[in-house]
PDB file of C-alpha atoms and ligand atoms in Angstrom:
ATOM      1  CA  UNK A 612       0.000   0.000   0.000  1.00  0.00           C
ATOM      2  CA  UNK A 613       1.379   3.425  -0.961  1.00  0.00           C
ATOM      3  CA  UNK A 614       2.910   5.412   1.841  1.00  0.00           C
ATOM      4  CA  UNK A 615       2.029   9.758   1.166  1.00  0.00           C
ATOM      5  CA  UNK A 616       4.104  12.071   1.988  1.00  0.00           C
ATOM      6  CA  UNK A 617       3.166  15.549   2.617  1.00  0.00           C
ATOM      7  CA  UNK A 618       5.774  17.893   2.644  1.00  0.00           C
ATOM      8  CA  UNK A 619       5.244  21.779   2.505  1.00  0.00           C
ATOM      9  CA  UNK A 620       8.188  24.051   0.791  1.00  0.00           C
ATOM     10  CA  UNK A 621       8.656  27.610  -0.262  1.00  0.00           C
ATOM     11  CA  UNK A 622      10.887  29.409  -2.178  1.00  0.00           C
ATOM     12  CA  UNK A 623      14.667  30.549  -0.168  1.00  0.00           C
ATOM     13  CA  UNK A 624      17.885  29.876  -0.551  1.00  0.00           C
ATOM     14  CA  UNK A 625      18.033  26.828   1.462  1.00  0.00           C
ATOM     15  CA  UNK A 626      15.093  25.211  -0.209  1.00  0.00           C
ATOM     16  CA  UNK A 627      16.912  22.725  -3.462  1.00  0.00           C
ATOM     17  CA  UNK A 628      19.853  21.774  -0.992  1.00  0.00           C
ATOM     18  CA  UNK A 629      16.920  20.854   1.725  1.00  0.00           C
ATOM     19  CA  UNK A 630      14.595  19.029  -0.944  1.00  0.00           C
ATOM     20  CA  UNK A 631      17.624  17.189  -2.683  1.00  0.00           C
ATOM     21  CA  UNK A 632      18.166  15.505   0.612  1.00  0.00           C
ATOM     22  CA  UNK A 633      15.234  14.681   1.446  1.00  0.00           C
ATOM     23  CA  UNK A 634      14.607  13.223  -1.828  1.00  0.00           C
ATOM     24  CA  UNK A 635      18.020  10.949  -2.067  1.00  0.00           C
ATOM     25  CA  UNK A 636      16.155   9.744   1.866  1.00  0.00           C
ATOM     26  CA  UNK A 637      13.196   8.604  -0.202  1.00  0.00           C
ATOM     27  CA  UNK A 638      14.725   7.213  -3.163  1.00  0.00           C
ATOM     28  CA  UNK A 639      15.873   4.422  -0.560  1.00  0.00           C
ATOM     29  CA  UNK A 640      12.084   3.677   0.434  1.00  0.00           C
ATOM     30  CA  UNK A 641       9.851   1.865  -1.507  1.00  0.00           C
ATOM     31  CA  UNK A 642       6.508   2.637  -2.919  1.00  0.00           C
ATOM     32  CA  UNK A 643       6.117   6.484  -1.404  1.00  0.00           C
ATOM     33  CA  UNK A 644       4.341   9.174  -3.310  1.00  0.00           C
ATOM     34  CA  UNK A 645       5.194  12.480  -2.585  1.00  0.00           C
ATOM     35  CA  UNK A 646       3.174  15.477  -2.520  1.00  0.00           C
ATOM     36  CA  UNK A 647       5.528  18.175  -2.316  1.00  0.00           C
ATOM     37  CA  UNK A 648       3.269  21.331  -1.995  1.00  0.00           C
ATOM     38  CA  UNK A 649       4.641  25.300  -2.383  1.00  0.00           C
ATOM     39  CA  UNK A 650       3.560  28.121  -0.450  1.00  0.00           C
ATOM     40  CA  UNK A 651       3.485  29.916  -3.690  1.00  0.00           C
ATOM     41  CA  UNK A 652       1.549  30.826  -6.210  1.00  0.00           C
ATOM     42  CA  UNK A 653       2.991  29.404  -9.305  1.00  0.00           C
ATOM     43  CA  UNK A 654       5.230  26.569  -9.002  1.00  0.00           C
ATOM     44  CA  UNK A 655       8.973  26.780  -8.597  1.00  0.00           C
ATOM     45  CA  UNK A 656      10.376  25.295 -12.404  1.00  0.00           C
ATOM     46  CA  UNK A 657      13.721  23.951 -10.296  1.00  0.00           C
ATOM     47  CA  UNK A 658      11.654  21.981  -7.873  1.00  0.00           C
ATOM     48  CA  UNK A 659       9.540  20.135 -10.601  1.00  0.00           C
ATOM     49  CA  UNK A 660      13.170  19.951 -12.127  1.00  0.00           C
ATOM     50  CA  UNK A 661      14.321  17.925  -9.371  1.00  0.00           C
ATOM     51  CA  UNK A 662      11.499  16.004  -8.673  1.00  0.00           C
ATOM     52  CA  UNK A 663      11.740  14.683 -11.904  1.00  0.00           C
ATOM     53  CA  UNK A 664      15.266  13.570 -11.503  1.00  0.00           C
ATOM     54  CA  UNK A 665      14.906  11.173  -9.011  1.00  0.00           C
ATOM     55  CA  UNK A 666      12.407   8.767 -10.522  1.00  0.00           C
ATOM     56  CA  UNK A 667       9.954   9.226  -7.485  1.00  0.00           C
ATOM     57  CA  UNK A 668       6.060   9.249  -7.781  1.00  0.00           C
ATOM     58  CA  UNK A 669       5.188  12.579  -7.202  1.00  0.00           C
ATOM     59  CA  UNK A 670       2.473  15.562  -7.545  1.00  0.00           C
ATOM     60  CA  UNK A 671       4.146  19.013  -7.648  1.00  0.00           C
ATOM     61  CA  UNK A 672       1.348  21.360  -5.909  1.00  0.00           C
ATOM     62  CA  UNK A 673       0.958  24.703  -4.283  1.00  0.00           C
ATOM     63  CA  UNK A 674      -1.068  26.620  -2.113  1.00  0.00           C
ATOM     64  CA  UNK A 675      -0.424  29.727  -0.851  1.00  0.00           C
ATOM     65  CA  UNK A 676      -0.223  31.153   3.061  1.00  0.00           C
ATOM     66  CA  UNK A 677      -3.944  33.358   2.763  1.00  0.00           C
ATOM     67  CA  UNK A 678      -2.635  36.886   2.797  1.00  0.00           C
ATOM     68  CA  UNK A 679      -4.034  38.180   6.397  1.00  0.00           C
ATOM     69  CA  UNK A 680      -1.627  35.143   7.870  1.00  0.00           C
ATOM     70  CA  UNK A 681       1.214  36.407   5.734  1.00  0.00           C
ATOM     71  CA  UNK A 682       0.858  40.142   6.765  1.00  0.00           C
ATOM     72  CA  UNK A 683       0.416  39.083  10.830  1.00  0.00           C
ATOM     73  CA  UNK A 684       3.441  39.824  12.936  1.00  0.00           C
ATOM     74  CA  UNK A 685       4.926  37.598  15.158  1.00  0.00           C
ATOM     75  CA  UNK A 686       4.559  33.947  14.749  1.00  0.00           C
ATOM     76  CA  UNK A 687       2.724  32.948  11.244  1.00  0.00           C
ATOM     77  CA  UNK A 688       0.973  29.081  10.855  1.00  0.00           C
ATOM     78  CA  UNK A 689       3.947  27.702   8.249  1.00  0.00           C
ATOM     79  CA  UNK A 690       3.026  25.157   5.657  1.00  0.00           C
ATOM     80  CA  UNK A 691      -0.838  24.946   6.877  1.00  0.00           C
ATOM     81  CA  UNK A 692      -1.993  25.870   3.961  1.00  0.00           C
ATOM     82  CA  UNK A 693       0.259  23.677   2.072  1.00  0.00           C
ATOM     83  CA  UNK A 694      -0.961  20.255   4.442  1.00  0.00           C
ATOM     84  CA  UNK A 695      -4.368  21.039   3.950  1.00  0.00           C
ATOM     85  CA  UNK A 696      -3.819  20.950   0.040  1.00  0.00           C
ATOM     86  CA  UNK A 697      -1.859  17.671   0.395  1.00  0.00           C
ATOM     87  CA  UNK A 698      -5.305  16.495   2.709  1.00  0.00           C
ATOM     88  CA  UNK A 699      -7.616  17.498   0.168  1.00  0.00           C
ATOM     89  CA  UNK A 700      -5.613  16.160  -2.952  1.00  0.00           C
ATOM     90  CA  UNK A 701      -5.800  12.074  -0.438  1.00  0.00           C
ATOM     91  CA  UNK A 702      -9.532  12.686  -0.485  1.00  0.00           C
ATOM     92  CA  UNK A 703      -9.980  13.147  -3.993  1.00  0.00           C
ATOM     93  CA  UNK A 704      -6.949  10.568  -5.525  1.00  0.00           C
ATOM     94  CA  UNK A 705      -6.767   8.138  -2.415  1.00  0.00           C
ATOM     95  CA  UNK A 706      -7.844   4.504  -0.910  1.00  0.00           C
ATOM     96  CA  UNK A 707      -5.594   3.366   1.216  1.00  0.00           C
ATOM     97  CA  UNK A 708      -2.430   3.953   2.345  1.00  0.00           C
ATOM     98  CA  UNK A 709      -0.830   5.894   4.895  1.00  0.00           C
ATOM     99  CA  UNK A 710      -0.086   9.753   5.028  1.00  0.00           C
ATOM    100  CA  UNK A 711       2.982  11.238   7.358  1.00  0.00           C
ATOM    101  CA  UNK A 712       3.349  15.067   7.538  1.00  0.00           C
ATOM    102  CA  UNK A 713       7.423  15.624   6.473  1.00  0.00           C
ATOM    103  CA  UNK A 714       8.838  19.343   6.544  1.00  0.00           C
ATOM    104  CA  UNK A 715      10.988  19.885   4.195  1.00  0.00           C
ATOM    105  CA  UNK A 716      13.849  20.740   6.618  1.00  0.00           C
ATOM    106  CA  UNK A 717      13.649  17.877   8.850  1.00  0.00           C
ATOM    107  CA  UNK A 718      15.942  14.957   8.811  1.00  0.00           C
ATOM    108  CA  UNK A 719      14.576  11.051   8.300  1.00  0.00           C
ATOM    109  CA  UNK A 720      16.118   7.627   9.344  1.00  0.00           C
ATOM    110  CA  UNK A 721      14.769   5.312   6.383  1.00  0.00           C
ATOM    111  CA  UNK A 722      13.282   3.007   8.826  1.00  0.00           C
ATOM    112  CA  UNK A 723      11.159   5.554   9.678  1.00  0.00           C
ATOM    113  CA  UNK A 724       9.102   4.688   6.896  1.00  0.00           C
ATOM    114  CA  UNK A 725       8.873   0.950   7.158  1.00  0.00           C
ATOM    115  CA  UNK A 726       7.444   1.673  10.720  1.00  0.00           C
ATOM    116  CA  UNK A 727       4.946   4.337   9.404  1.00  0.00           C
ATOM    117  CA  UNK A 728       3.709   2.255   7.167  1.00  0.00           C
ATOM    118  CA  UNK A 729       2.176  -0.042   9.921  1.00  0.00           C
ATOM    119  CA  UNK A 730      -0.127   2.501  10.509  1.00  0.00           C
ATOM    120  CA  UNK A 731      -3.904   1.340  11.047  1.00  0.00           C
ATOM    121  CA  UNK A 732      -5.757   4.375  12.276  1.00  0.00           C
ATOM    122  CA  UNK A 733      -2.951   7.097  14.112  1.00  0.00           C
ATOM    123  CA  UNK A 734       0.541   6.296  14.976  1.00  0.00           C
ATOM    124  CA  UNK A 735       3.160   7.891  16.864  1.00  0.00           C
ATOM    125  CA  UNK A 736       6.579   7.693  17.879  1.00  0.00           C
ATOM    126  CA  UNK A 737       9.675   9.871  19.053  1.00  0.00           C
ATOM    127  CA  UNK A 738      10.516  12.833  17.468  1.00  0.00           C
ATOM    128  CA  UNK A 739      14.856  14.474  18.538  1.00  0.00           C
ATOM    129  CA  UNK A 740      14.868  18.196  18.788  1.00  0.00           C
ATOM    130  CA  UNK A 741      18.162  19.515  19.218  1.00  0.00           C
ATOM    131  CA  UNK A 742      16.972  21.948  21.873  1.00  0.00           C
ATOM    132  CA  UNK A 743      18.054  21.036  25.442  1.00  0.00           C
ATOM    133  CA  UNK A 744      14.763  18.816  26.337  1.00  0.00           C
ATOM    134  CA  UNK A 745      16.254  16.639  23.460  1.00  0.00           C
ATOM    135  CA  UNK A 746      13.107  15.056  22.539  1.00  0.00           C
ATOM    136  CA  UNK A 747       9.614  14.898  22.024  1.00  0.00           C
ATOM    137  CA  UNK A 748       7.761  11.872  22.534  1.00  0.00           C
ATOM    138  CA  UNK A 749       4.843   9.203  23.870  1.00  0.00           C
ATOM    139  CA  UNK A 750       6.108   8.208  27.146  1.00  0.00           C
ATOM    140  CA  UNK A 751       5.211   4.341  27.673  1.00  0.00           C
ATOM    141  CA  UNK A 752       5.804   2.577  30.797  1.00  0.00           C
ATOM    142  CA  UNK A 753       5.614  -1.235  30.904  1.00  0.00           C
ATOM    143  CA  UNK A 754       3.681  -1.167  27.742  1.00  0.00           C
ATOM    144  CA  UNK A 755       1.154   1.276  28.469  1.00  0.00           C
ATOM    145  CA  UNK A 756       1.275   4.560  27.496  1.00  0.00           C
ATOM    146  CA  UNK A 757       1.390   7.473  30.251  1.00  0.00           C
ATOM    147  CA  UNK A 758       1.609  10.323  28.748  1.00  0.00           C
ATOM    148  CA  UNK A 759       3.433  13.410  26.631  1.00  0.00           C
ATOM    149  CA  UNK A 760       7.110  14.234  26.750  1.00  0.00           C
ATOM    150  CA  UNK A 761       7.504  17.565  25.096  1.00  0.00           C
ATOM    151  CA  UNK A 762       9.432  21.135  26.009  1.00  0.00           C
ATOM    152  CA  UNK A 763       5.964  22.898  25.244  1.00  0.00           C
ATOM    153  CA  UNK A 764       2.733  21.671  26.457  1.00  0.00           C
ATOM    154  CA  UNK A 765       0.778  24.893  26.342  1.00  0.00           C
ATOM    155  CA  UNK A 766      -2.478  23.365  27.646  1.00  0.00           C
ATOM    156  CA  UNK A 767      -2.375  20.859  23.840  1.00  0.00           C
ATOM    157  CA  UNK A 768      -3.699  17.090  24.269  1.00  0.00           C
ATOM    158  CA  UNK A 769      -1.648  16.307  21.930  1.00  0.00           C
ATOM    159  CA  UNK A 770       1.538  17.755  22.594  1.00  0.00           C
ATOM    160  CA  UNK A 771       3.289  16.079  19.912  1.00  0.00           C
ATOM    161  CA  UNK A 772       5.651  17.636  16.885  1.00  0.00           C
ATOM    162  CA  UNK A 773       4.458  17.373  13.444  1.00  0.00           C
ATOM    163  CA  UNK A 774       7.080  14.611  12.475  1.00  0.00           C
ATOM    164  CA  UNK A 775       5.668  12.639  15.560  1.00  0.00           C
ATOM    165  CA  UNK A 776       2.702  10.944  13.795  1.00  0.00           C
ATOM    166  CA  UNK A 777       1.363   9.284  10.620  1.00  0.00           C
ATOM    167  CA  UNK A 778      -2.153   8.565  10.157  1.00  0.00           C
ATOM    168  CA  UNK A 779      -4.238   5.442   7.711  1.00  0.00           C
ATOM    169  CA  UNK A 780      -5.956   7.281   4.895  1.00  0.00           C
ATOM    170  CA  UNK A 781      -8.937   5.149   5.566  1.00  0.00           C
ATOM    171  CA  UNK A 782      -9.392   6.611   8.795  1.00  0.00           C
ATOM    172  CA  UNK A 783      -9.067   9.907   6.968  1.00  0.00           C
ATOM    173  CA  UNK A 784     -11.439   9.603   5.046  1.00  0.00           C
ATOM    174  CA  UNK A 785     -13.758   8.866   7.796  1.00  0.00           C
ATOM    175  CA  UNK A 786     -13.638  11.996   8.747  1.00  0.00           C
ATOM    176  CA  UNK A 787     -14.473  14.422   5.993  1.00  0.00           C
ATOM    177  CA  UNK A 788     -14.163  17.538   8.486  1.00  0.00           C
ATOM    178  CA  UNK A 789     -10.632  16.718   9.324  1.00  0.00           C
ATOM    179  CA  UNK A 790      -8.471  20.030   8.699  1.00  0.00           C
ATOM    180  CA  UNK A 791      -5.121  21.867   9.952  1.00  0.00           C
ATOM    181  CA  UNK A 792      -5.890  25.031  11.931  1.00  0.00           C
ATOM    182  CA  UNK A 793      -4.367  28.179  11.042  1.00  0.00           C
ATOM    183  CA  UNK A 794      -3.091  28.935  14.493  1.00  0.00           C
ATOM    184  CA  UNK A 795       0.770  28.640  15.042  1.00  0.00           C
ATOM    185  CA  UNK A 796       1.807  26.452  17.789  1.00  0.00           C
ATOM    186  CA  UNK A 797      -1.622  24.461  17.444  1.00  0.00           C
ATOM    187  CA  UNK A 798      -1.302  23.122  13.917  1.00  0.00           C
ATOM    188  CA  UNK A 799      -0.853  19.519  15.296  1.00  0.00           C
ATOM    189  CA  UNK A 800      -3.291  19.310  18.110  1.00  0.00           C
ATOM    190  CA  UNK A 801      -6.155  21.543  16.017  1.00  0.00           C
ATOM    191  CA  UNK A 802      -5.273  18.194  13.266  1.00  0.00           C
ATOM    192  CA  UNK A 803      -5.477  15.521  16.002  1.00  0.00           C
ATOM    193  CA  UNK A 804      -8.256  17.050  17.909  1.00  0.00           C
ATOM    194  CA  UNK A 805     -10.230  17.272  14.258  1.00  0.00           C
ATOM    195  CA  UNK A 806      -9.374  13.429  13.856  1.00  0.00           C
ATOM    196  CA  UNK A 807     -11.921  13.030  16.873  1.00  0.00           C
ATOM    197  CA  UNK A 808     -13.249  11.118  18.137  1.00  0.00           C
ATOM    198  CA  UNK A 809     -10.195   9.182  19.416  1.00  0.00           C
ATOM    199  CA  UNK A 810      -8.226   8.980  22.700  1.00  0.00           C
ATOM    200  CA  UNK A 811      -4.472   9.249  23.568  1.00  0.00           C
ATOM    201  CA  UNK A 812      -4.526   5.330  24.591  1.00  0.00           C
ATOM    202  CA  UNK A 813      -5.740   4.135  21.066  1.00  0.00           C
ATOM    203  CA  UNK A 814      -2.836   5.663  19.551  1.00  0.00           C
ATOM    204  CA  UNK A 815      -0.425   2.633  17.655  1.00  0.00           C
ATOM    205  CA  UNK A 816       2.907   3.842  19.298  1.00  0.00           C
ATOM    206  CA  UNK A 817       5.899   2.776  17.287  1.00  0.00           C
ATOM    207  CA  UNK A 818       9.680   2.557  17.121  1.00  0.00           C
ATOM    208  CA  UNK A 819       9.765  -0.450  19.372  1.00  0.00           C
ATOM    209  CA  UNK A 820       7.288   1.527  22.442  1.00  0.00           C
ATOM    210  CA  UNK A 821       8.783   5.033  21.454  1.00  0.00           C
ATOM    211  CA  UNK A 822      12.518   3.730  22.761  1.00  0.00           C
ATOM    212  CA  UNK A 823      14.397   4.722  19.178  1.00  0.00           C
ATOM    213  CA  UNK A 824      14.916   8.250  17.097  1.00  0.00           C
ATOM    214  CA  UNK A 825      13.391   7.725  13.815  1.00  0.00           C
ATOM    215  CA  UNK A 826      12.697  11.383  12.791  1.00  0.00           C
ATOM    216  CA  UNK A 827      14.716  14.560  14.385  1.00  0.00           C
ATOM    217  CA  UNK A 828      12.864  18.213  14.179  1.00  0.00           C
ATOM    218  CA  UNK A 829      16.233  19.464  12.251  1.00  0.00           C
ATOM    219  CA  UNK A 830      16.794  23.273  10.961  1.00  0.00           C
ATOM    220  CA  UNK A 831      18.755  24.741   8.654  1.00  0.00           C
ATOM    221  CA  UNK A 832      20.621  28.304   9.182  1.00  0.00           C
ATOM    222  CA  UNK A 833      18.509  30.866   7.377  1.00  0.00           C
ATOM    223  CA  UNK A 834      20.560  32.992   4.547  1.00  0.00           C
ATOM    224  CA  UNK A 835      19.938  35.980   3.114  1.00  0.00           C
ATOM    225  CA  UNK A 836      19.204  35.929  -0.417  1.00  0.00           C
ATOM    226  CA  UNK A 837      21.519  37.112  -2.956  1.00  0.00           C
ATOM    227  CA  UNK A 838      21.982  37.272  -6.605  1.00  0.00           C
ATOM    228  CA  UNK A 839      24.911  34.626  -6.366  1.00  0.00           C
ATOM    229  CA  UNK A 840      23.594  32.606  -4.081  1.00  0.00           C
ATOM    230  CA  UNK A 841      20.362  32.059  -6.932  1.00  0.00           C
ATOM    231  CA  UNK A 842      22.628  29.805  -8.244  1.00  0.00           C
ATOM    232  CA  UNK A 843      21.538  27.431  -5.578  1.00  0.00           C
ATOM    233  CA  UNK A 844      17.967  27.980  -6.711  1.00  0.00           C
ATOM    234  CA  UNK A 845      18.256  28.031 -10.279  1.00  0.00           C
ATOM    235  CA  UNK A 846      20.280  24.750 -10.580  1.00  0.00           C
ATOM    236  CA  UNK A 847      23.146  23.714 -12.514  1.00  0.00           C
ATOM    237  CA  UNK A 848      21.593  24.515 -16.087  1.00  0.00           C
ATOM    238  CA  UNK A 849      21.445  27.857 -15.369  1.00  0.00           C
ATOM    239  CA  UNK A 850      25.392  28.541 -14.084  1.00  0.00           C
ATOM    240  CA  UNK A 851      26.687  28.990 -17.490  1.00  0.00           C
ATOM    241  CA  UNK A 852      23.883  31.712 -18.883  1.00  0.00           C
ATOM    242  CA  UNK A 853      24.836  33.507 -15.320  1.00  0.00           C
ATOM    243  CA  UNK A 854      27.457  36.474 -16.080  1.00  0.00           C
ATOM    244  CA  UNK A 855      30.127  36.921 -13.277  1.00  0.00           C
TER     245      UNK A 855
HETATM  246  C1  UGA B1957       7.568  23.941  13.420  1.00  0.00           C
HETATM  247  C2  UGA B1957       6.643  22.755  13.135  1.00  0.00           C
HETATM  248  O1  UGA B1957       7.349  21.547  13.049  1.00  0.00           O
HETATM  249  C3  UGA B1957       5.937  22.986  11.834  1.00  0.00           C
HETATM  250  O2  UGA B1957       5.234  21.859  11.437  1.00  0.00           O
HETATM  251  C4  UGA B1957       5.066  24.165  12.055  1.00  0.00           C
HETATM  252  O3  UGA B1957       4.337  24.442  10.885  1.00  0.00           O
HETATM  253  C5  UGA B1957       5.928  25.359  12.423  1.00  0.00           C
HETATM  254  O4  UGA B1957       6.808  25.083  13.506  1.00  0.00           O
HETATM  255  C6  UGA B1957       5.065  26.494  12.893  1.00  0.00           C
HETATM  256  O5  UGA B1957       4.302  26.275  13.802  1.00  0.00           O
HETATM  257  O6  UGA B1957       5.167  27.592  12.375  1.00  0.00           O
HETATM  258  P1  UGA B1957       9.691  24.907  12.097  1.00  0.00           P
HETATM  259  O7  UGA B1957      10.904  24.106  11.814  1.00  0.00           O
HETATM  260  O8  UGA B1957       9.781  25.932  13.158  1.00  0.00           O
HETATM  261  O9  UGA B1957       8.488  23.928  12.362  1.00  0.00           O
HETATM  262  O10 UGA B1957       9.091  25.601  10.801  1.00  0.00           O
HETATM  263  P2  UGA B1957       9.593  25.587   9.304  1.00  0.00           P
HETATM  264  O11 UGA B1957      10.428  24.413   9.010  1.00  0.00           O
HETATM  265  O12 UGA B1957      10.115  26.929   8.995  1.00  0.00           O
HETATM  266  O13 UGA B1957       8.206  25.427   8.519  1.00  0.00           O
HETATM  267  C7  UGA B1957       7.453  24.224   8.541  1.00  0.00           C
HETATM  268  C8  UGA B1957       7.179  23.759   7.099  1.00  0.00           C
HETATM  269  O14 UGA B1957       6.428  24.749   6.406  1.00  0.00           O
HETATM  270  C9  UGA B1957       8.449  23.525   6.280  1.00  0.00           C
HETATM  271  O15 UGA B1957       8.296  22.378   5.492  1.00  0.00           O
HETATM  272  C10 UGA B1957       8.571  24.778   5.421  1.00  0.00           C
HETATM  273  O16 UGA B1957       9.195  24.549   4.181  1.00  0.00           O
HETATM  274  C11 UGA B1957       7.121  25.211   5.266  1.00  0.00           C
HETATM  275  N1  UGA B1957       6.942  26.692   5.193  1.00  0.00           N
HETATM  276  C12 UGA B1957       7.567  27.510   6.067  1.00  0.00           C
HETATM  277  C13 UGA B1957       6.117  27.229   4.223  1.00  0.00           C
HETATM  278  O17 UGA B1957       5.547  26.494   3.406  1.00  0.00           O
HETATM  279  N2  UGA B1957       5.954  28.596   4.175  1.00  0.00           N
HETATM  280  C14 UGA B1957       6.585  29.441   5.041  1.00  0.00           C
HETATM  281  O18 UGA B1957       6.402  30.672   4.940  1.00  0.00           O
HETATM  282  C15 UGA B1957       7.414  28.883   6.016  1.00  0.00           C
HETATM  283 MN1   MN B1958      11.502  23.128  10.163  1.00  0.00          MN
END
């Protein structure tokens, strides 16, 4: 059964070097489809360019941030609009399956995916942060589960990071209200609360009872833009039309 992954991009400096390794992570996997969907209006050509290139099953999308989140200050709800287009493309194209939310900048252990794909209704499992609480993660004691591990609990029931669960699309499609809130910070519990009705304990926790890393919240250094550091955007074809 195909395994979706929804992974929200935009356009920087940082984004080919961060989606050419995450695709050479899931050329290793078998039978994944990816729905790699913008924040942008019209779709970057050196993204379909390298999509194309690695043989994957893909569907190039986008879906832009709604302009009154773009023009708030302070903390904006990143790639919401983008996961709600990958939600709405499963309804419409699929049956079954399994769907795992993967930014763009994070980092992925192969095996990740063989686990994910065990997925009957909602899984979760152990997500590393490289922040000084290390982790965020199920706790399970003597088999049962116990509760959240997670530097931020801000009054969530799910306190989990976005990397920390995959979901059957079956179950999805059970639930035809099912939607990302635009509200940063509460993008994962608004999803998991919408899933409803289900409870913490009938969560399918993975990565042998949440003991092993599978999937670390990574980030990459932001750059400023600059004309030579396009290059990085434009891709190789275009270094020789580029007068230095
Ligand atoms: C954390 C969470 O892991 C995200 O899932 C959450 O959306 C985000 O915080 C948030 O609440 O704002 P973080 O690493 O801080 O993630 O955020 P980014 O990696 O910058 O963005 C998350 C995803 O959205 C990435 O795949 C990124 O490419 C995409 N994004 C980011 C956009 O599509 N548009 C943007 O303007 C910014
Ligand atoms: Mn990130």
């Amino acid at each position: 059964e195909p395994l979706y992954i929804i992974t929200p991009t935009y356009r920087r400096p940082e984004q080919i070097p961060e989606l050419t390794r995450m695709s050479h992570t899931l050329m290793l996997v078998k039978n994944v489809h990816w729905l790699v969907i913008e924040d942008a209006t019209v779709a970057t050509k050196q993204v379909t360019r390298l999509l194309e290139r690695t043989g994957l099953k893909f569907d190039h999308l986008t879906a832009p941030m709604p302009e009154k989140y773009k023009q708030k200050k302070g903390a904006k709800p990143r790639g919401v609009s983008n996961r709600n287009r990958g939600l709405q493309w499963i309804r419409a194209n699929a049956t079954n399956g399994v769907f795992y939310f993967a930014d763009d900048d994070n980092t992925y252990d192969i095996a990740l995916f063989d686990e994910i794909r065990k997925t009957k209704t909602i899984s979760m499992f152990p997500v590393g942060l490289c922040t000084k609480f290390g982790l965020s993660s199920p706790v399970i004691k003597n088999g049962k589960f116990v509760g959240f591990y997670d530097g931020w609990i801000a009054g969530r029931k799910f306190p989990v990071d976005m990397a920390g669960f995959a979901v059957s699309v079956r179950f999805l499609l059970q639930r035809p209200n099912a939607t990302m809130p635009f509200k940063a910070g509460y993008e994962e519990d608004g999803f998991l609360k919408s899933l409803a009705p289900f409870e913490p304990k009938e969560i399918e926790f993975l990565a042998d009872n949440c003991t092993k890393v599978l999937a670390w919240h990574t980030q990459t250094k932001k750059n400023e833009p600059s004309a030579p550091l396009d290059m990085k955007l434009y891709g190789e074809t275009n270094l020789v039309k580029l007068k230095l």
